[in-house]
Amino acid sequence: MIKVAPSILSADYVNLEASIKKIEHSADAIHIDIMDGQFVPSIAYGPGWVKAIRPITNLKLDIHMMVENPERFVKPLADAGADIIDVHKEATPHIHRALQMIHKAGCKAGVVINPGTSVESIRPVLYLADQVLVMTVNPGFGGQKFIPEMVNKIQELSDLRKKYGYKYDIEIDGGVNNHTVKSAYKAGTDVAVAGSFVFDNPDPAAQVRSIKQATK
Ligand code: DX5
Ligand code: ZN
């Protein structure tokens, strides 16, 4: 069964703790999007939020940085209590160093690829990655449509993992619901991020369970 990391980008910002409590017993992690208004048009969250969220839940905090010069935020996020820090390949010319920095800060390191970026381009750092996040929409906003062509990349990553004994989890983010998750799971996805499908509903926990149910 797939693991689910609800994205609090679609949660109730004013009652964030209540939103988190709703999914705490059905989810496997919390996905926190950090957006700088440069790498993506929107602005969202930051290390201060991670620090505030850390004490209110035992769930792992999966931090998706959509920022320019992501190296700046590795230490502040680690100090704030991040468990996994995900860095976009496109956001830095030094993705290898960024992943090393994350490990040095004591966190798990994720590498993220946009829909227009190939698996081939991150081949040299796959041995360092604890997680590979395949964007299944163009980043920046919740509520977009899943791009089915991205499933080929999941398959490719899954094949490479098998062939070379890599240890990374494969995560998907964008447009995930209880239908789109199926082909992605079959191709080898371990963790599904879901924002609007989970939180734009009066029963977020049931939404998380329905994603899991779809991959049983
Ligand atoms: C998009 C963010 C996602 C977002 C997904 O750039 O990285 O985490 O919250 O939202 P949905 O699940 O609504 O596509
Ligand atoms: Zn995200």
PDB file of C-alpha atoms and ligand atoms in Angstrom:
ATOM      1  CA  MET A   1       0.000   0.000   0.000  1.00  0.00           C
ATOM      2  CA  ILE A   2       1.205   3.487  -0.788  1.00  0.00           C
ATOM      3  CA  LYS A   3       2.215   6.003   1.886  1.00  0.00           C
ATOM      4  CA  VAL A   4       0.445   9.358   1.881  1.00  0.00           C
ATOM      5  CA  ALA A   5       1.905  12.757   2.784  1.00  0.00           C
ATOM      6  CA  PRO A   6      -0.860  15.392   2.824  1.00  0.00           C
ATOM      7  CA  SER A   7       0.308  18.797   1.599  1.00  0.00           C
ATOM      8  CA  ILE A   8      -0.702  21.566   3.986  1.00  0.00           C
ATOM      9  CA  LEU A   9      -0.644  24.055   1.110  1.00  0.00           C
ATOM     10  CA  SER A  10      -4.363  23.270   0.872  1.00  0.00           C
ATOM     11  CA  ALA A  11      -4.999  23.161   4.633  1.00  0.00           C
ATOM     12  CA  ASP A  12      -6.826  25.772   6.695  1.00  0.00           C
ATOM     13  CA  TYR A  13      -4.014  28.273   7.407  1.00  0.00           C
ATOM     14  CA  VAL A  14      -5.854  29.890  10.287  1.00  0.00           C
ATOM     15  CA  ASN A  15      -6.522  26.537  11.931  1.00  0.00           C
ATOM     16  CA  LEU A  16      -3.445  24.653  10.830  1.00  0.00           C
ATOM     17  CA  GLU A  17      -3.157  22.599  13.992  1.00  0.00           C
ATOM     18  CA  ALA A  18      -6.750  21.409  13.599  1.00  0.00           C
ATOM     19  CA  SER A  19      -6.073  20.489   9.945  1.00  0.00           C
ATOM     20  CA  ILE A  20      -3.014  18.472  10.955  1.00  0.00           C
ATOM     21  CA  LYS A  21      -4.845  16.692  13.774  1.00  0.00           C
ATOM     22  CA  LYS A  22      -7.493  15.572  11.281  1.00  0.00           C
ATOM     23  CA  ILE A  23      -5.002  13.590   9.188  1.00  0.00           C
ATOM     24  CA  GLU A  24      -2.576  12.581  11.920  1.00  0.00           C
ATOM     25  CA  HIS A  25      -3.769   8.991  12.290  1.00  0.00           C
ATOM     26  CA  SER A  26      -4.260   8.173   8.623  1.00  0.00           C
ATOM     27  CA  ALA A  27      -1.217   9.904   7.054  1.00  0.00           C
ATOM     28  CA  ASP A  28       2.428   8.801   7.003  1.00  0.00           C
ATOM     29  CA  ALA A  29       4.084  12.230   6.837  1.00  0.00           C
ATOM     30  CA  ILE A  30       3.252  15.903   6.414  1.00  0.00           C
ATOM     31  CA  HIS A  31       4.385  17.609   3.222  1.00  0.00           C
ATOM     32  CA  ILE A  32       5.304  21.276   3.671  1.00  0.00           C
ATOM     33  CA  ASP A  33       5.795  23.413   0.546  1.00  0.00           C
ATOM     34  CA  ILE A  34       8.192  26.327   0.763  1.00  0.00           C
ATOM     35  CA  MET A  35       7.798  28.831  -2.075  1.00  0.00           C
ATOM     36  CA  ASP A  36       9.824  32.008  -2.543  1.00  0.00           C
ATOM     37  CA  GLY A  37       7.911  33.901  -5.241  1.00  0.00           C
ATOM     38  CA  GLN A  38      10.938  33.465  -7.553  1.00  0.00           C
ATOM     39  CA  PHE A  39      11.488  29.813  -8.367  1.00  0.00           C
ATOM     40  CA  VAL A  40       7.692  29.586  -8.423  1.00  0.00           C
ATOM     41  CA  PRO A  41       5.240  32.498  -8.502  1.00  0.00           C
ATOM     42  CA  SER A  42       3.653  31.821  -5.105  1.00  0.00           C
ATOM     43  CA  ILE A  43       4.904  32.418  -1.581  1.00  0.00           C
ATOM     44  CA  ALA A  44       4.319  29.807   1.102  1.00  0.00           C
ATOM     45  CA  TYR A  45       5.599  28.752   4.510  1.00  0.00           C
ATOM     46  CA  GLY A  46       9.256  28.809   5.633  1.00  0.00           C
ATOM     47  CA  PRO A  47      11.496  27.543   8.462  1.00  0.00           C
ATOM     48  CA  GLY A  48       9.481  29.406  11.113  1.00  0.00           C
ATOM     49  CA  TRP A  49       6.411  27.393  10.161  1.00  0.00           C
ATOM     50  CA  VAL A  50       8.332  24.146  10.318  1.00  0.00           C
ATOM     51  CA  LYS A  51       9.512  25.060  13.809  1.00  0.00           C
ATOM     52  CA  ALA A  52       5.950  25.846  14.892  1.00  0.00           C
ATOM     53  CA  ILE A  53       4.548  22.620  13.431  1.00  0.00           C
ATOM     54  CA  ARG A  54       7.288  20.316  14.792  1.00  0.00           C
ATOM     55  CA  PRO A  55       5.988  20.065  18.384  1.00  0.00           C
ATOM     56  CA  ILE A  56       2.338  19.512  17.474  1.00  0.00           C
ATOM     57  CA  THR A  57       2.741  16.198  15.603  1.00  0.00           C
ATOM     58  CA  ASN A  58       4.814  13.036  15.580  1.00  0.00           C
ATOM     59  CA  LEU A  59       4.499  12.662  11.811  1.00  0.00           C
ATOM     60  CA  LYS A  60       7.656  13.045   9.732  1.00  0.00           C
ATOM     61  CA  LEU A  61       8.019  16.474   8.133  1.00  0.00           C
ATOM     62  CA  ASP A  62       8.793  16.294   4.403  1.00  0.00           C
ATOM     63  CA  ILE A  63       9.930  19.737   3.273  1.00  0.00           C
ATOM     64  CA  HIS A  64       9.614  20.576  -0.422  1.00  0.00           C
ATOM     65  CA  MET A  65      11.743  23.629  -1.179  1.00  0.00           C
ATOM     66  CA  MET A  66      10.654  25.550  -4.264  1.00  0.00           C
ATOM     67  CA  VAL A  67      13.189  28.344  -3.846  1.00  0.00           C
ATOM     68  CA  GLU A  68      16.186  29.814  -5.638  1.00  0.00           C
ATOM     69  CA  ASN A  69      19.533  29.130  -3.929  1.00  0.00           C
ATOM     70  CA  PRO A  70      18.042  26.393  -1.749  1.00  0.00           C
ATOM     71  CA  GLU A  71      21.369  25.892   0.055  1.00  0.00           C
ATOM     72  CA  ARG A  72      20.519  28.976   2.178  1.00  0.00           C
ATOM     73  CA  PHE A  73      17.678  27.195   3.901  1.00  0.00           C
ATOM     74  CA  VAL A  74      19.140  23.756   4.580  1.00  0.00           C
ATOM     75  CA  LYS A  75      20.518  24.546   8.042  1.00  0.00           C
ATOM     76  CA  PRO A  76      17.514  26.654   9.178  1.00  0.00           C
ATOM     77  CA  LEU A  77      15.131  23.880   8.092  1.00  0.00           C
ATOM     78  CA  ALA A  78      17.174  21.161   9.775  1.00  0.00           C
ATOM     79  CA  ASP A  79      17.320  23.224  12.984  1.00  0.00           C
ATOM     80  CA  ALA A  80      13.559  23.760  12.754  1.00  0.00           C
ATOM     81  CA  GLY A  81      12.957  19.999  12.833  1.00  0.00           C
ATOM     82  CA  ALA A  82      12.729  18.858   9.190  1.00  0.00           C
ATOM     83  CA  ASP A  83      13.074  15.116   8.633  1.00  0.00           C
ATOM     84  CA  ILE A  84      13.386  15.123   4.835  1.00  0.00           C
ATOM     85  CA  ILE A  85      14.487  18.129   2.796  1.00  0.00           C
ATOM     86  CA  ASP A  86      13.724  18.052  -0.944  1.00  0.00           C
ATOM     87  CA  VAL A  87      15.702  20.240  -3.342  1.00  0.00           C
ATOM     88  CA  HIS A  88      14.854  20.900  -6.987  1.00  0.00           C
ATOM     89  CA  LYS A  89      17.514  19.923  -9.517  1.00  0.00           C
ATOM     90  CA  GLU A  90      16.554  23.081 -11.458  1.00  0.00           C
ATOM     91  CA  ALA A  91      17.082  25.430  -8.494  1.00  0.00           C
ATOM     92  CA  THR A  92      20.836  25.037  -8.097  1.00  0.00           C
ATOM     93  CA  PRO A  93      23.893  24.360 -10.272  1.00  0.00           C
ATOM     94  CA  HIS A  94      25.242  22.357  -7.320  1.00  0.00           C
ATOM     95  CA  ILE A  95      22.634  19.709  -6.630  1.00  0.00           C
ATOM     96  CA  HIS A  96      25.301  17.233  -5.479  1.00  0.00           C
ATOM     97  CA  ARG A  97      26.595  19.665  -2.866  1.00  0.00           C
ATOM     98  CA  ALA A  98      23.057  20.547  -1.781  1.00  0.00           C
ATOM     99  CA  LEU A  99      22.283  16.880  -1.067  1.00  0.00           C
ATOM    100  CA  GLN A 100      25.557  16.522   0.834  1.00  0.00           C
ATOM    101  CA  MET A 101      24.678  19.605   2.905  1.00  0.00           C
ATOM    102  CA  ILE A 102      21.312  18.100   3.822  1.00  0.00           C
ATOM    103  CA  HIS A 103      22.958  14.899   5.040  1.00  0.00           C
ATOM    104  CA  LYS A 104      25.521  16.887   6.979  1.00  0.00           C
ATOM    105  CA  ALA A 105      22.684  18.776   8.665  1.00  0.00           C
ATOM    106  CA  GLY A 106      21.302  15.424   9.836  1.00  0.00           C
ATOM    107  CA  CYS A 107      18.295  15.075   7.512  1.00  0.00           C
ATOM    108  CA  LYS A 108      17.249  12.773   4.720  1.00  0.00           C
ATOM    109  CA  ALA A 109      17.905  14.249   1.296  1.00  0.00           C
ATOM    110  CA  GLY A 110      15.415  14.384  -1.556  1.00  0.00           C
ATOM    111  CA  VAL A 111      16.031  15.474  -5.134  1.00  0.00           C
ATOM    112  CA  VAL A 112      13.065  16.871  -7.092  1.00  0.00           C
ATOM    113  CA  ILE A 113      12.495  17.036 -10.852  1.00  0.00           C
ATOM    114  CA  ASN A 114      10.004  19.254 -12.643  1.00  0.00           C
ATOM    115  CA  PRO A 115       7.856  17.809 -15.450  1.00  0.00           C
ATOM    116  CA  GLY A 116      10.321  19.205 -18.016  1.00  0.00           C
ATOM    117  CA  THR A 117      13.380  17.648 -16.378  1.00  0.00           C
ATOM    118  CA  SER A 118      14.629  14.157 -17.196  1.00  0.00           C
ATOM    119  CA  VAL A 119      15.636  11.322 -14.885  1.00  0.00           C
ATOM    120  CA  GLU A 120      18.869  11.198 -16.883  1.00  0.00           C
ATOM    121  CA  SER A 121      19.832  14.649 -15.547  1.00  0.00           C
ATOM    122  CA  ILE A 122      19.868  13.416 -11.928  1.00  0.00           C
ATOM    123  CA  ARG A 123      21.546  10.059 -12.626  1.00  0.00           C
ATOM    124  CA  PRO A 124      24.862  11.188 -11.062  1.00  0.00           C
ATOM    125  CA  VAL A 125      23.241  12.004  -7.707  1.00  0.00           C
ATOM    126  CA  LEU A 126      20.849   9.081  -7.374  1.00  0.00           C
ATOM    127  CA  TYR A 127      23.324   7.223  -5.162  1.00  0.00           C
ATOM    128  CA  LEU A 128      23.074  10.113  -2.642  1.00  0.00           C
ATOM    129  CA  ALA A 129      19.300  10.444  -2.606  1.00  0.00           C
ATOM    130  CA  ASP A 130      17.035   9.104   0.124  1.00  0.00           C
ATOM    131  CA  GLN A 131      14.046  10.241  -1.914  1.00  0.00           C
ATOM    132  CA  VAL A 132      13.349  11.236  -5.516  1.00  0.00           C
ATOM    133  CA  LEU A 133      10.321  13.474  -5.936  1.00  0.00           C
ATOM    134  CA  VAL A 134       8.769  13.387  -9.389  1.00  0.00           C
ATOM    135  CA  MET A 135       6.575  16.451  -9.938  1.00  0.00           C
ATOM    136  CA  THR A 136       3.363  15.359 -11.616  1.00  0.00           C
ATOM    137  CA  VAL A 137       2.330  19.007 -12.178  1.00  0.00           C
ATOM    138  CA  ASN A 138       4.371  22.151 -12.738  1.00  0.00           C
ATOM    139  CA  PRO A 139       5.106  23.399  -9.225  1.00  0.00           C
ATOM    140  CA  GLY A 140       3.629  26.508  -7.658  1.00  0.00           C
ATOM    141  CA  PHE A 141      -0.049  25.844  -7.068  1.00  0.00           C
ATOM    142  CA  GLY A 142      -2.379  23.269  -5.615  1.00  0.00           C
ATOM    143  CA  GLY A 143      -5.365  21.916  -7.484  1.00  0.00           C
ATOM    144  CA  GLN A 144      -3.752  21.271 -10.889  1.00  0.00           C
ATOM    145  CA  LYS A 145      -4.271  18.281 -13.143  1.00  0.00           C
ATOM    146  CA  PHE A 146      -1.995  15.202 -12.892  1.00  0.00           C
ATOM    147  CA  ILE A 147       0.264  14.829 -15.965  1.00  0.00           C
ATOM    148  CA  PRO A 148       0.066  11.110 -16.856  1.00  0.00           C
ATOM    149  CA  GLU A 149       3.200  11.208 -19.037  1.00  0.00           C
ATOM    150  CA  MET A 150       5.255  11.513 -15.823  1.00  0.00           C
ATOM    151  CA  VAL A 151       4.520   7.890 -14.976  1.00  0.00           C
ATOM    152  CA  ASN A 152       7.286   6.872 -17.408  1.00  0.00           C
ATOM    153  CA  LYS A 153       9.791   8.657 -15.197  1.00  0.00           C
ATOM    154  CA  ILE A 154       8.571   6.764 -12.151  1.00  0.00           C
ATOM    155  CA  GLN A 155       9.085   3.507 -14.024  1.00  0.00           C
ATOM    156  CA  GLU A 156      12.559   4.595 -15.078  1.00  0.00           C
ATOM    157  CA  LEU A 157      13.498   5.444 -11.481  1.00  0.00           C
ATOM    158  CA  SER A 158      12.068   2.190 -10.281  1.00  0.00           C
ATOM    159  CA  ASP A 159      14.085   0.216 -12.856  1.00  0.00           C
ATOM    160  CA  LEU A 160      17.290   2.073 -11.979  1.00  0.00           C
ATOM    161  CA  ARG A 161      16.730   1.432  -8.289  1.00  0.00           C
ATOM    162  CA  LYS A 162      16.399  -2.252  -8.949  1.00  0.00           C
ATOM    163  CA  LYS A 163      19.356  -2.442 -11.317  1.00  0.00           C
ATOM    164  CA  TYR A 164      21.829  -0.543  -9.137  1.00  0.00           C
ATOM    165  CA  GLY A 165      20.463  -1.272  -5.655  1.00  0.00           C
ATOM    166  CA  TYR A 166      19.672   2.373  -4.905  1.00  0.00           C
ATOM    167  CA  LYS A 167      17.758   3.013  -1.711  1.00  0.00           C
ATOM    168  CA  TYR A 168      15.610   6.058  -2.517  1.00  0.00           C
ATOM    169  CA  ASP A 169      11.875   6.276  -2.079  1.00  0.00           C
ATOM    170  CA  ILE A 170       9.945   7.516  -5.096  1.00  0.00           C
ATOM    171  CA  GLU A 171       7.477  10.284  -4.271  1.00  0.00           C
ATOM    172  CA  ILE A 172       4.944  12.013  -6.512  1.00  0.00           C
ATOM    173  CA  ASP A 173       3.427  15.466  -6.037  1.00  0.00           C
ATOM    174  CA  GLY A 174       0.628  17.191  -7.928  1.00  0.00           C
ATOM    175  CA  GLY A 175      -2.855  16.220  -9.004  1.00  0.00           C
ATOM    176  CA  VAL A 176      -2.889  13.084  -6.895  1.00  0.00           C
ATOM    177  CA  ASN A 177      -6.273  11.555  -6.095  1.00  0.00           C
ATOM    178  CA  ASN A 178      -7.679   8.049  -5.685  1.00  0.00           C
ATOM    179  CA  HIS A 179      -7.669   7.535  -9.477  1.00  0.00           C
ATOM    180  CA  THR A 180      -4.401   9.119 -10.630  1.00  0.00           C
ATOM    181  CA  VAL A 181      -2.448   7.361  -7.884  1.00  0.00           C
ATOM    182  CA  LYS A 182      -3.087   3.930  -9.411  1.00  0.00           C
ATOM    183  CA  SER A 183      -0.776   4.009 -12.444  1.00  0.00           C
ATOM    184  CA  ALA A 184       1.889   5.818 -10.425  1.00  0.00           C
ATOM    185  CA  TYR A 185       1.781   3.169  -7.719  1.00  0.00           C
ATOM    186  CA  LYS A 186       2.044   0.372 -10.278  1.00  0.00           C
ATOM    187  CA  ALA A 187       5.138   2.026 -11.735  1.00  0.00           C
ATOM    188  CA  GLY A 188       6.852   2.024  -8.331  1.00  0.00           C
ATOM    189  CA  THR A 189       5.777   5.084  -6.317  1.00  0.00           C
ATOM    190  CA  ASP A 190       6.261   4.719  -2.555  1.00  0.00           C
ATOM    191  CA  VAL A 191       4.853   8.026  -1.292  1.00  0.00           C
ATOM    192  CA  ALA A 192       2.027  10.156  -2.680  1.00  0.00           C
ATOM    193  CA  VAL A 193       1.671  13.828  -1.774  1.00  0.00           C
ATOM    194  CA  ALA A 194      -1.884  15.122  -1.967  1.00  0.00           C
ATOM    195  CA  GLY A 195      -3.140  18.608  -1.146  1.00  0.00           C
ATOM    196  CA  SER A 196      -6.506  19.645  -2.521  1.00  0.00           C
ATOM    197  CA  PHE A 197      -7.855  16.092  -2.716  1.00  0.00           C
ATOM    198  CA  VAL A 198      -7.263  15.710   1.024  1.00  0.00           C
ATOM    199  CA  PHE A 199      -8.077  19.123   2.454  1.00  0.00           C
ATOM    200  CA  ASP A 200     -10.794  20.428   0.106  1.00  0.00           C
ATOM    201  CA  ASN A 201     -13.124  17.934   1.734  1.00  0.00           C
ATOM    202  CA  PRO A 202     -14.916  17.859   5.082  1.00  0.00           C
ATOM    203  CA  ASP A 203     -13.277  14.514   5.960  1.00  0.00           C
ATOM    204  CA  PRO A 204      -9.541  14.721   5.133  1.00  0.00           C
ATOM    205  CA  ALA A 205      -8.724  11.445   6.917  1.00  0.00           C
ATOM    206  CA  ALA A 206     -11.194   9.546   4.724  1.00  0.00           C
ATOM    207  CA  GLN A 207      -9.570  11.101   1.648  1.00  0.00           C
ATOM    208  CA  VAL A 208      -6.138   9.858   2.768  1.00  0.00           C
ATOM    209  CA  ARG A 209      -7.568   6.389   3.345  1.00  0.00           C
ATOM    210  CA  SER A 210      -9.201   6.369  -0.086  1.00  0.00           C
ATOM    211  CA  ILE A 211      -5.823   7.003  -1.771  1.00  0.00           C
ATOM    212  CA  LYS A 212      -4.351   4.090   0.164  1.00  0.00           C
ATOM    213  CA  GLN A 213      -7.341   1.903  -0.601  1.00  0.00           C
ATOM    214  CA  ALA A 214      -6.878   2.549  -4.323  1.00  0.00           C
ATOM    215  CA  THR A 215      -3.431   0.933  -4.186  1.00  0.00           C
ATOM    216  CA  LYS A 216      -4.351  -2.168  -2.198  1.00  0.00           C
TER     217      LYS A 216
HETATM  218  C1  DX5 B   1       2.605  22.186  -5.871  1.00  0.00           C
HETATM  219  C2  DX5 B   1       2.989  21.667  -4.504  1.00  0.00           C
HETATM  220  C3  DX5 B   1       2.139  20.560  -4.032  1.00  0.00           C
HETATM  221  C4  DX5 B   1       0.674  20.915  -3.889  1.00  0.00           C
HETATM  222  C5  DX5 B   1      -0.083  19.771  -4.474  1.00  0.00           C
HETATM  223  O1  DX5 B   1       3.612  22.974  -6.371  1.00  0.00           O
HETATM  224  O2  DX5 B   1       4.321  21.217  -4.512  1.00  0.00           O
HETATM  225  O3  DX5 B   1       2.625  19.938  -2.879  1.00  0.00           O
HETATM  226  O4  DX5 B   1       0.251  21.148  -2.582  1.00  0.00           O
HETATM  227  O5  DX5 B   1      -1.414  20.094  -4.532  1.00  0.00           O
HETATM  228  P1  DX5 B   1      -2.496  19.160  -5.239  1.00  0.00           P
HETATM  229  O6  DX5 B   1      -2.444  17.831  -4.547  1.00  0.00           O
HETATM  230  O7  DX5 B   1      -3.765  19.902  -5.021  1.00  0.00           O
HETATM  231  O8  DX5 B   1      -2.108  19.053  -6.681  1.00  0.00           O
HETATM  232 ZN    ZN B   2       5.001  19.914  -2.851  1.00  0.00          ZN
END
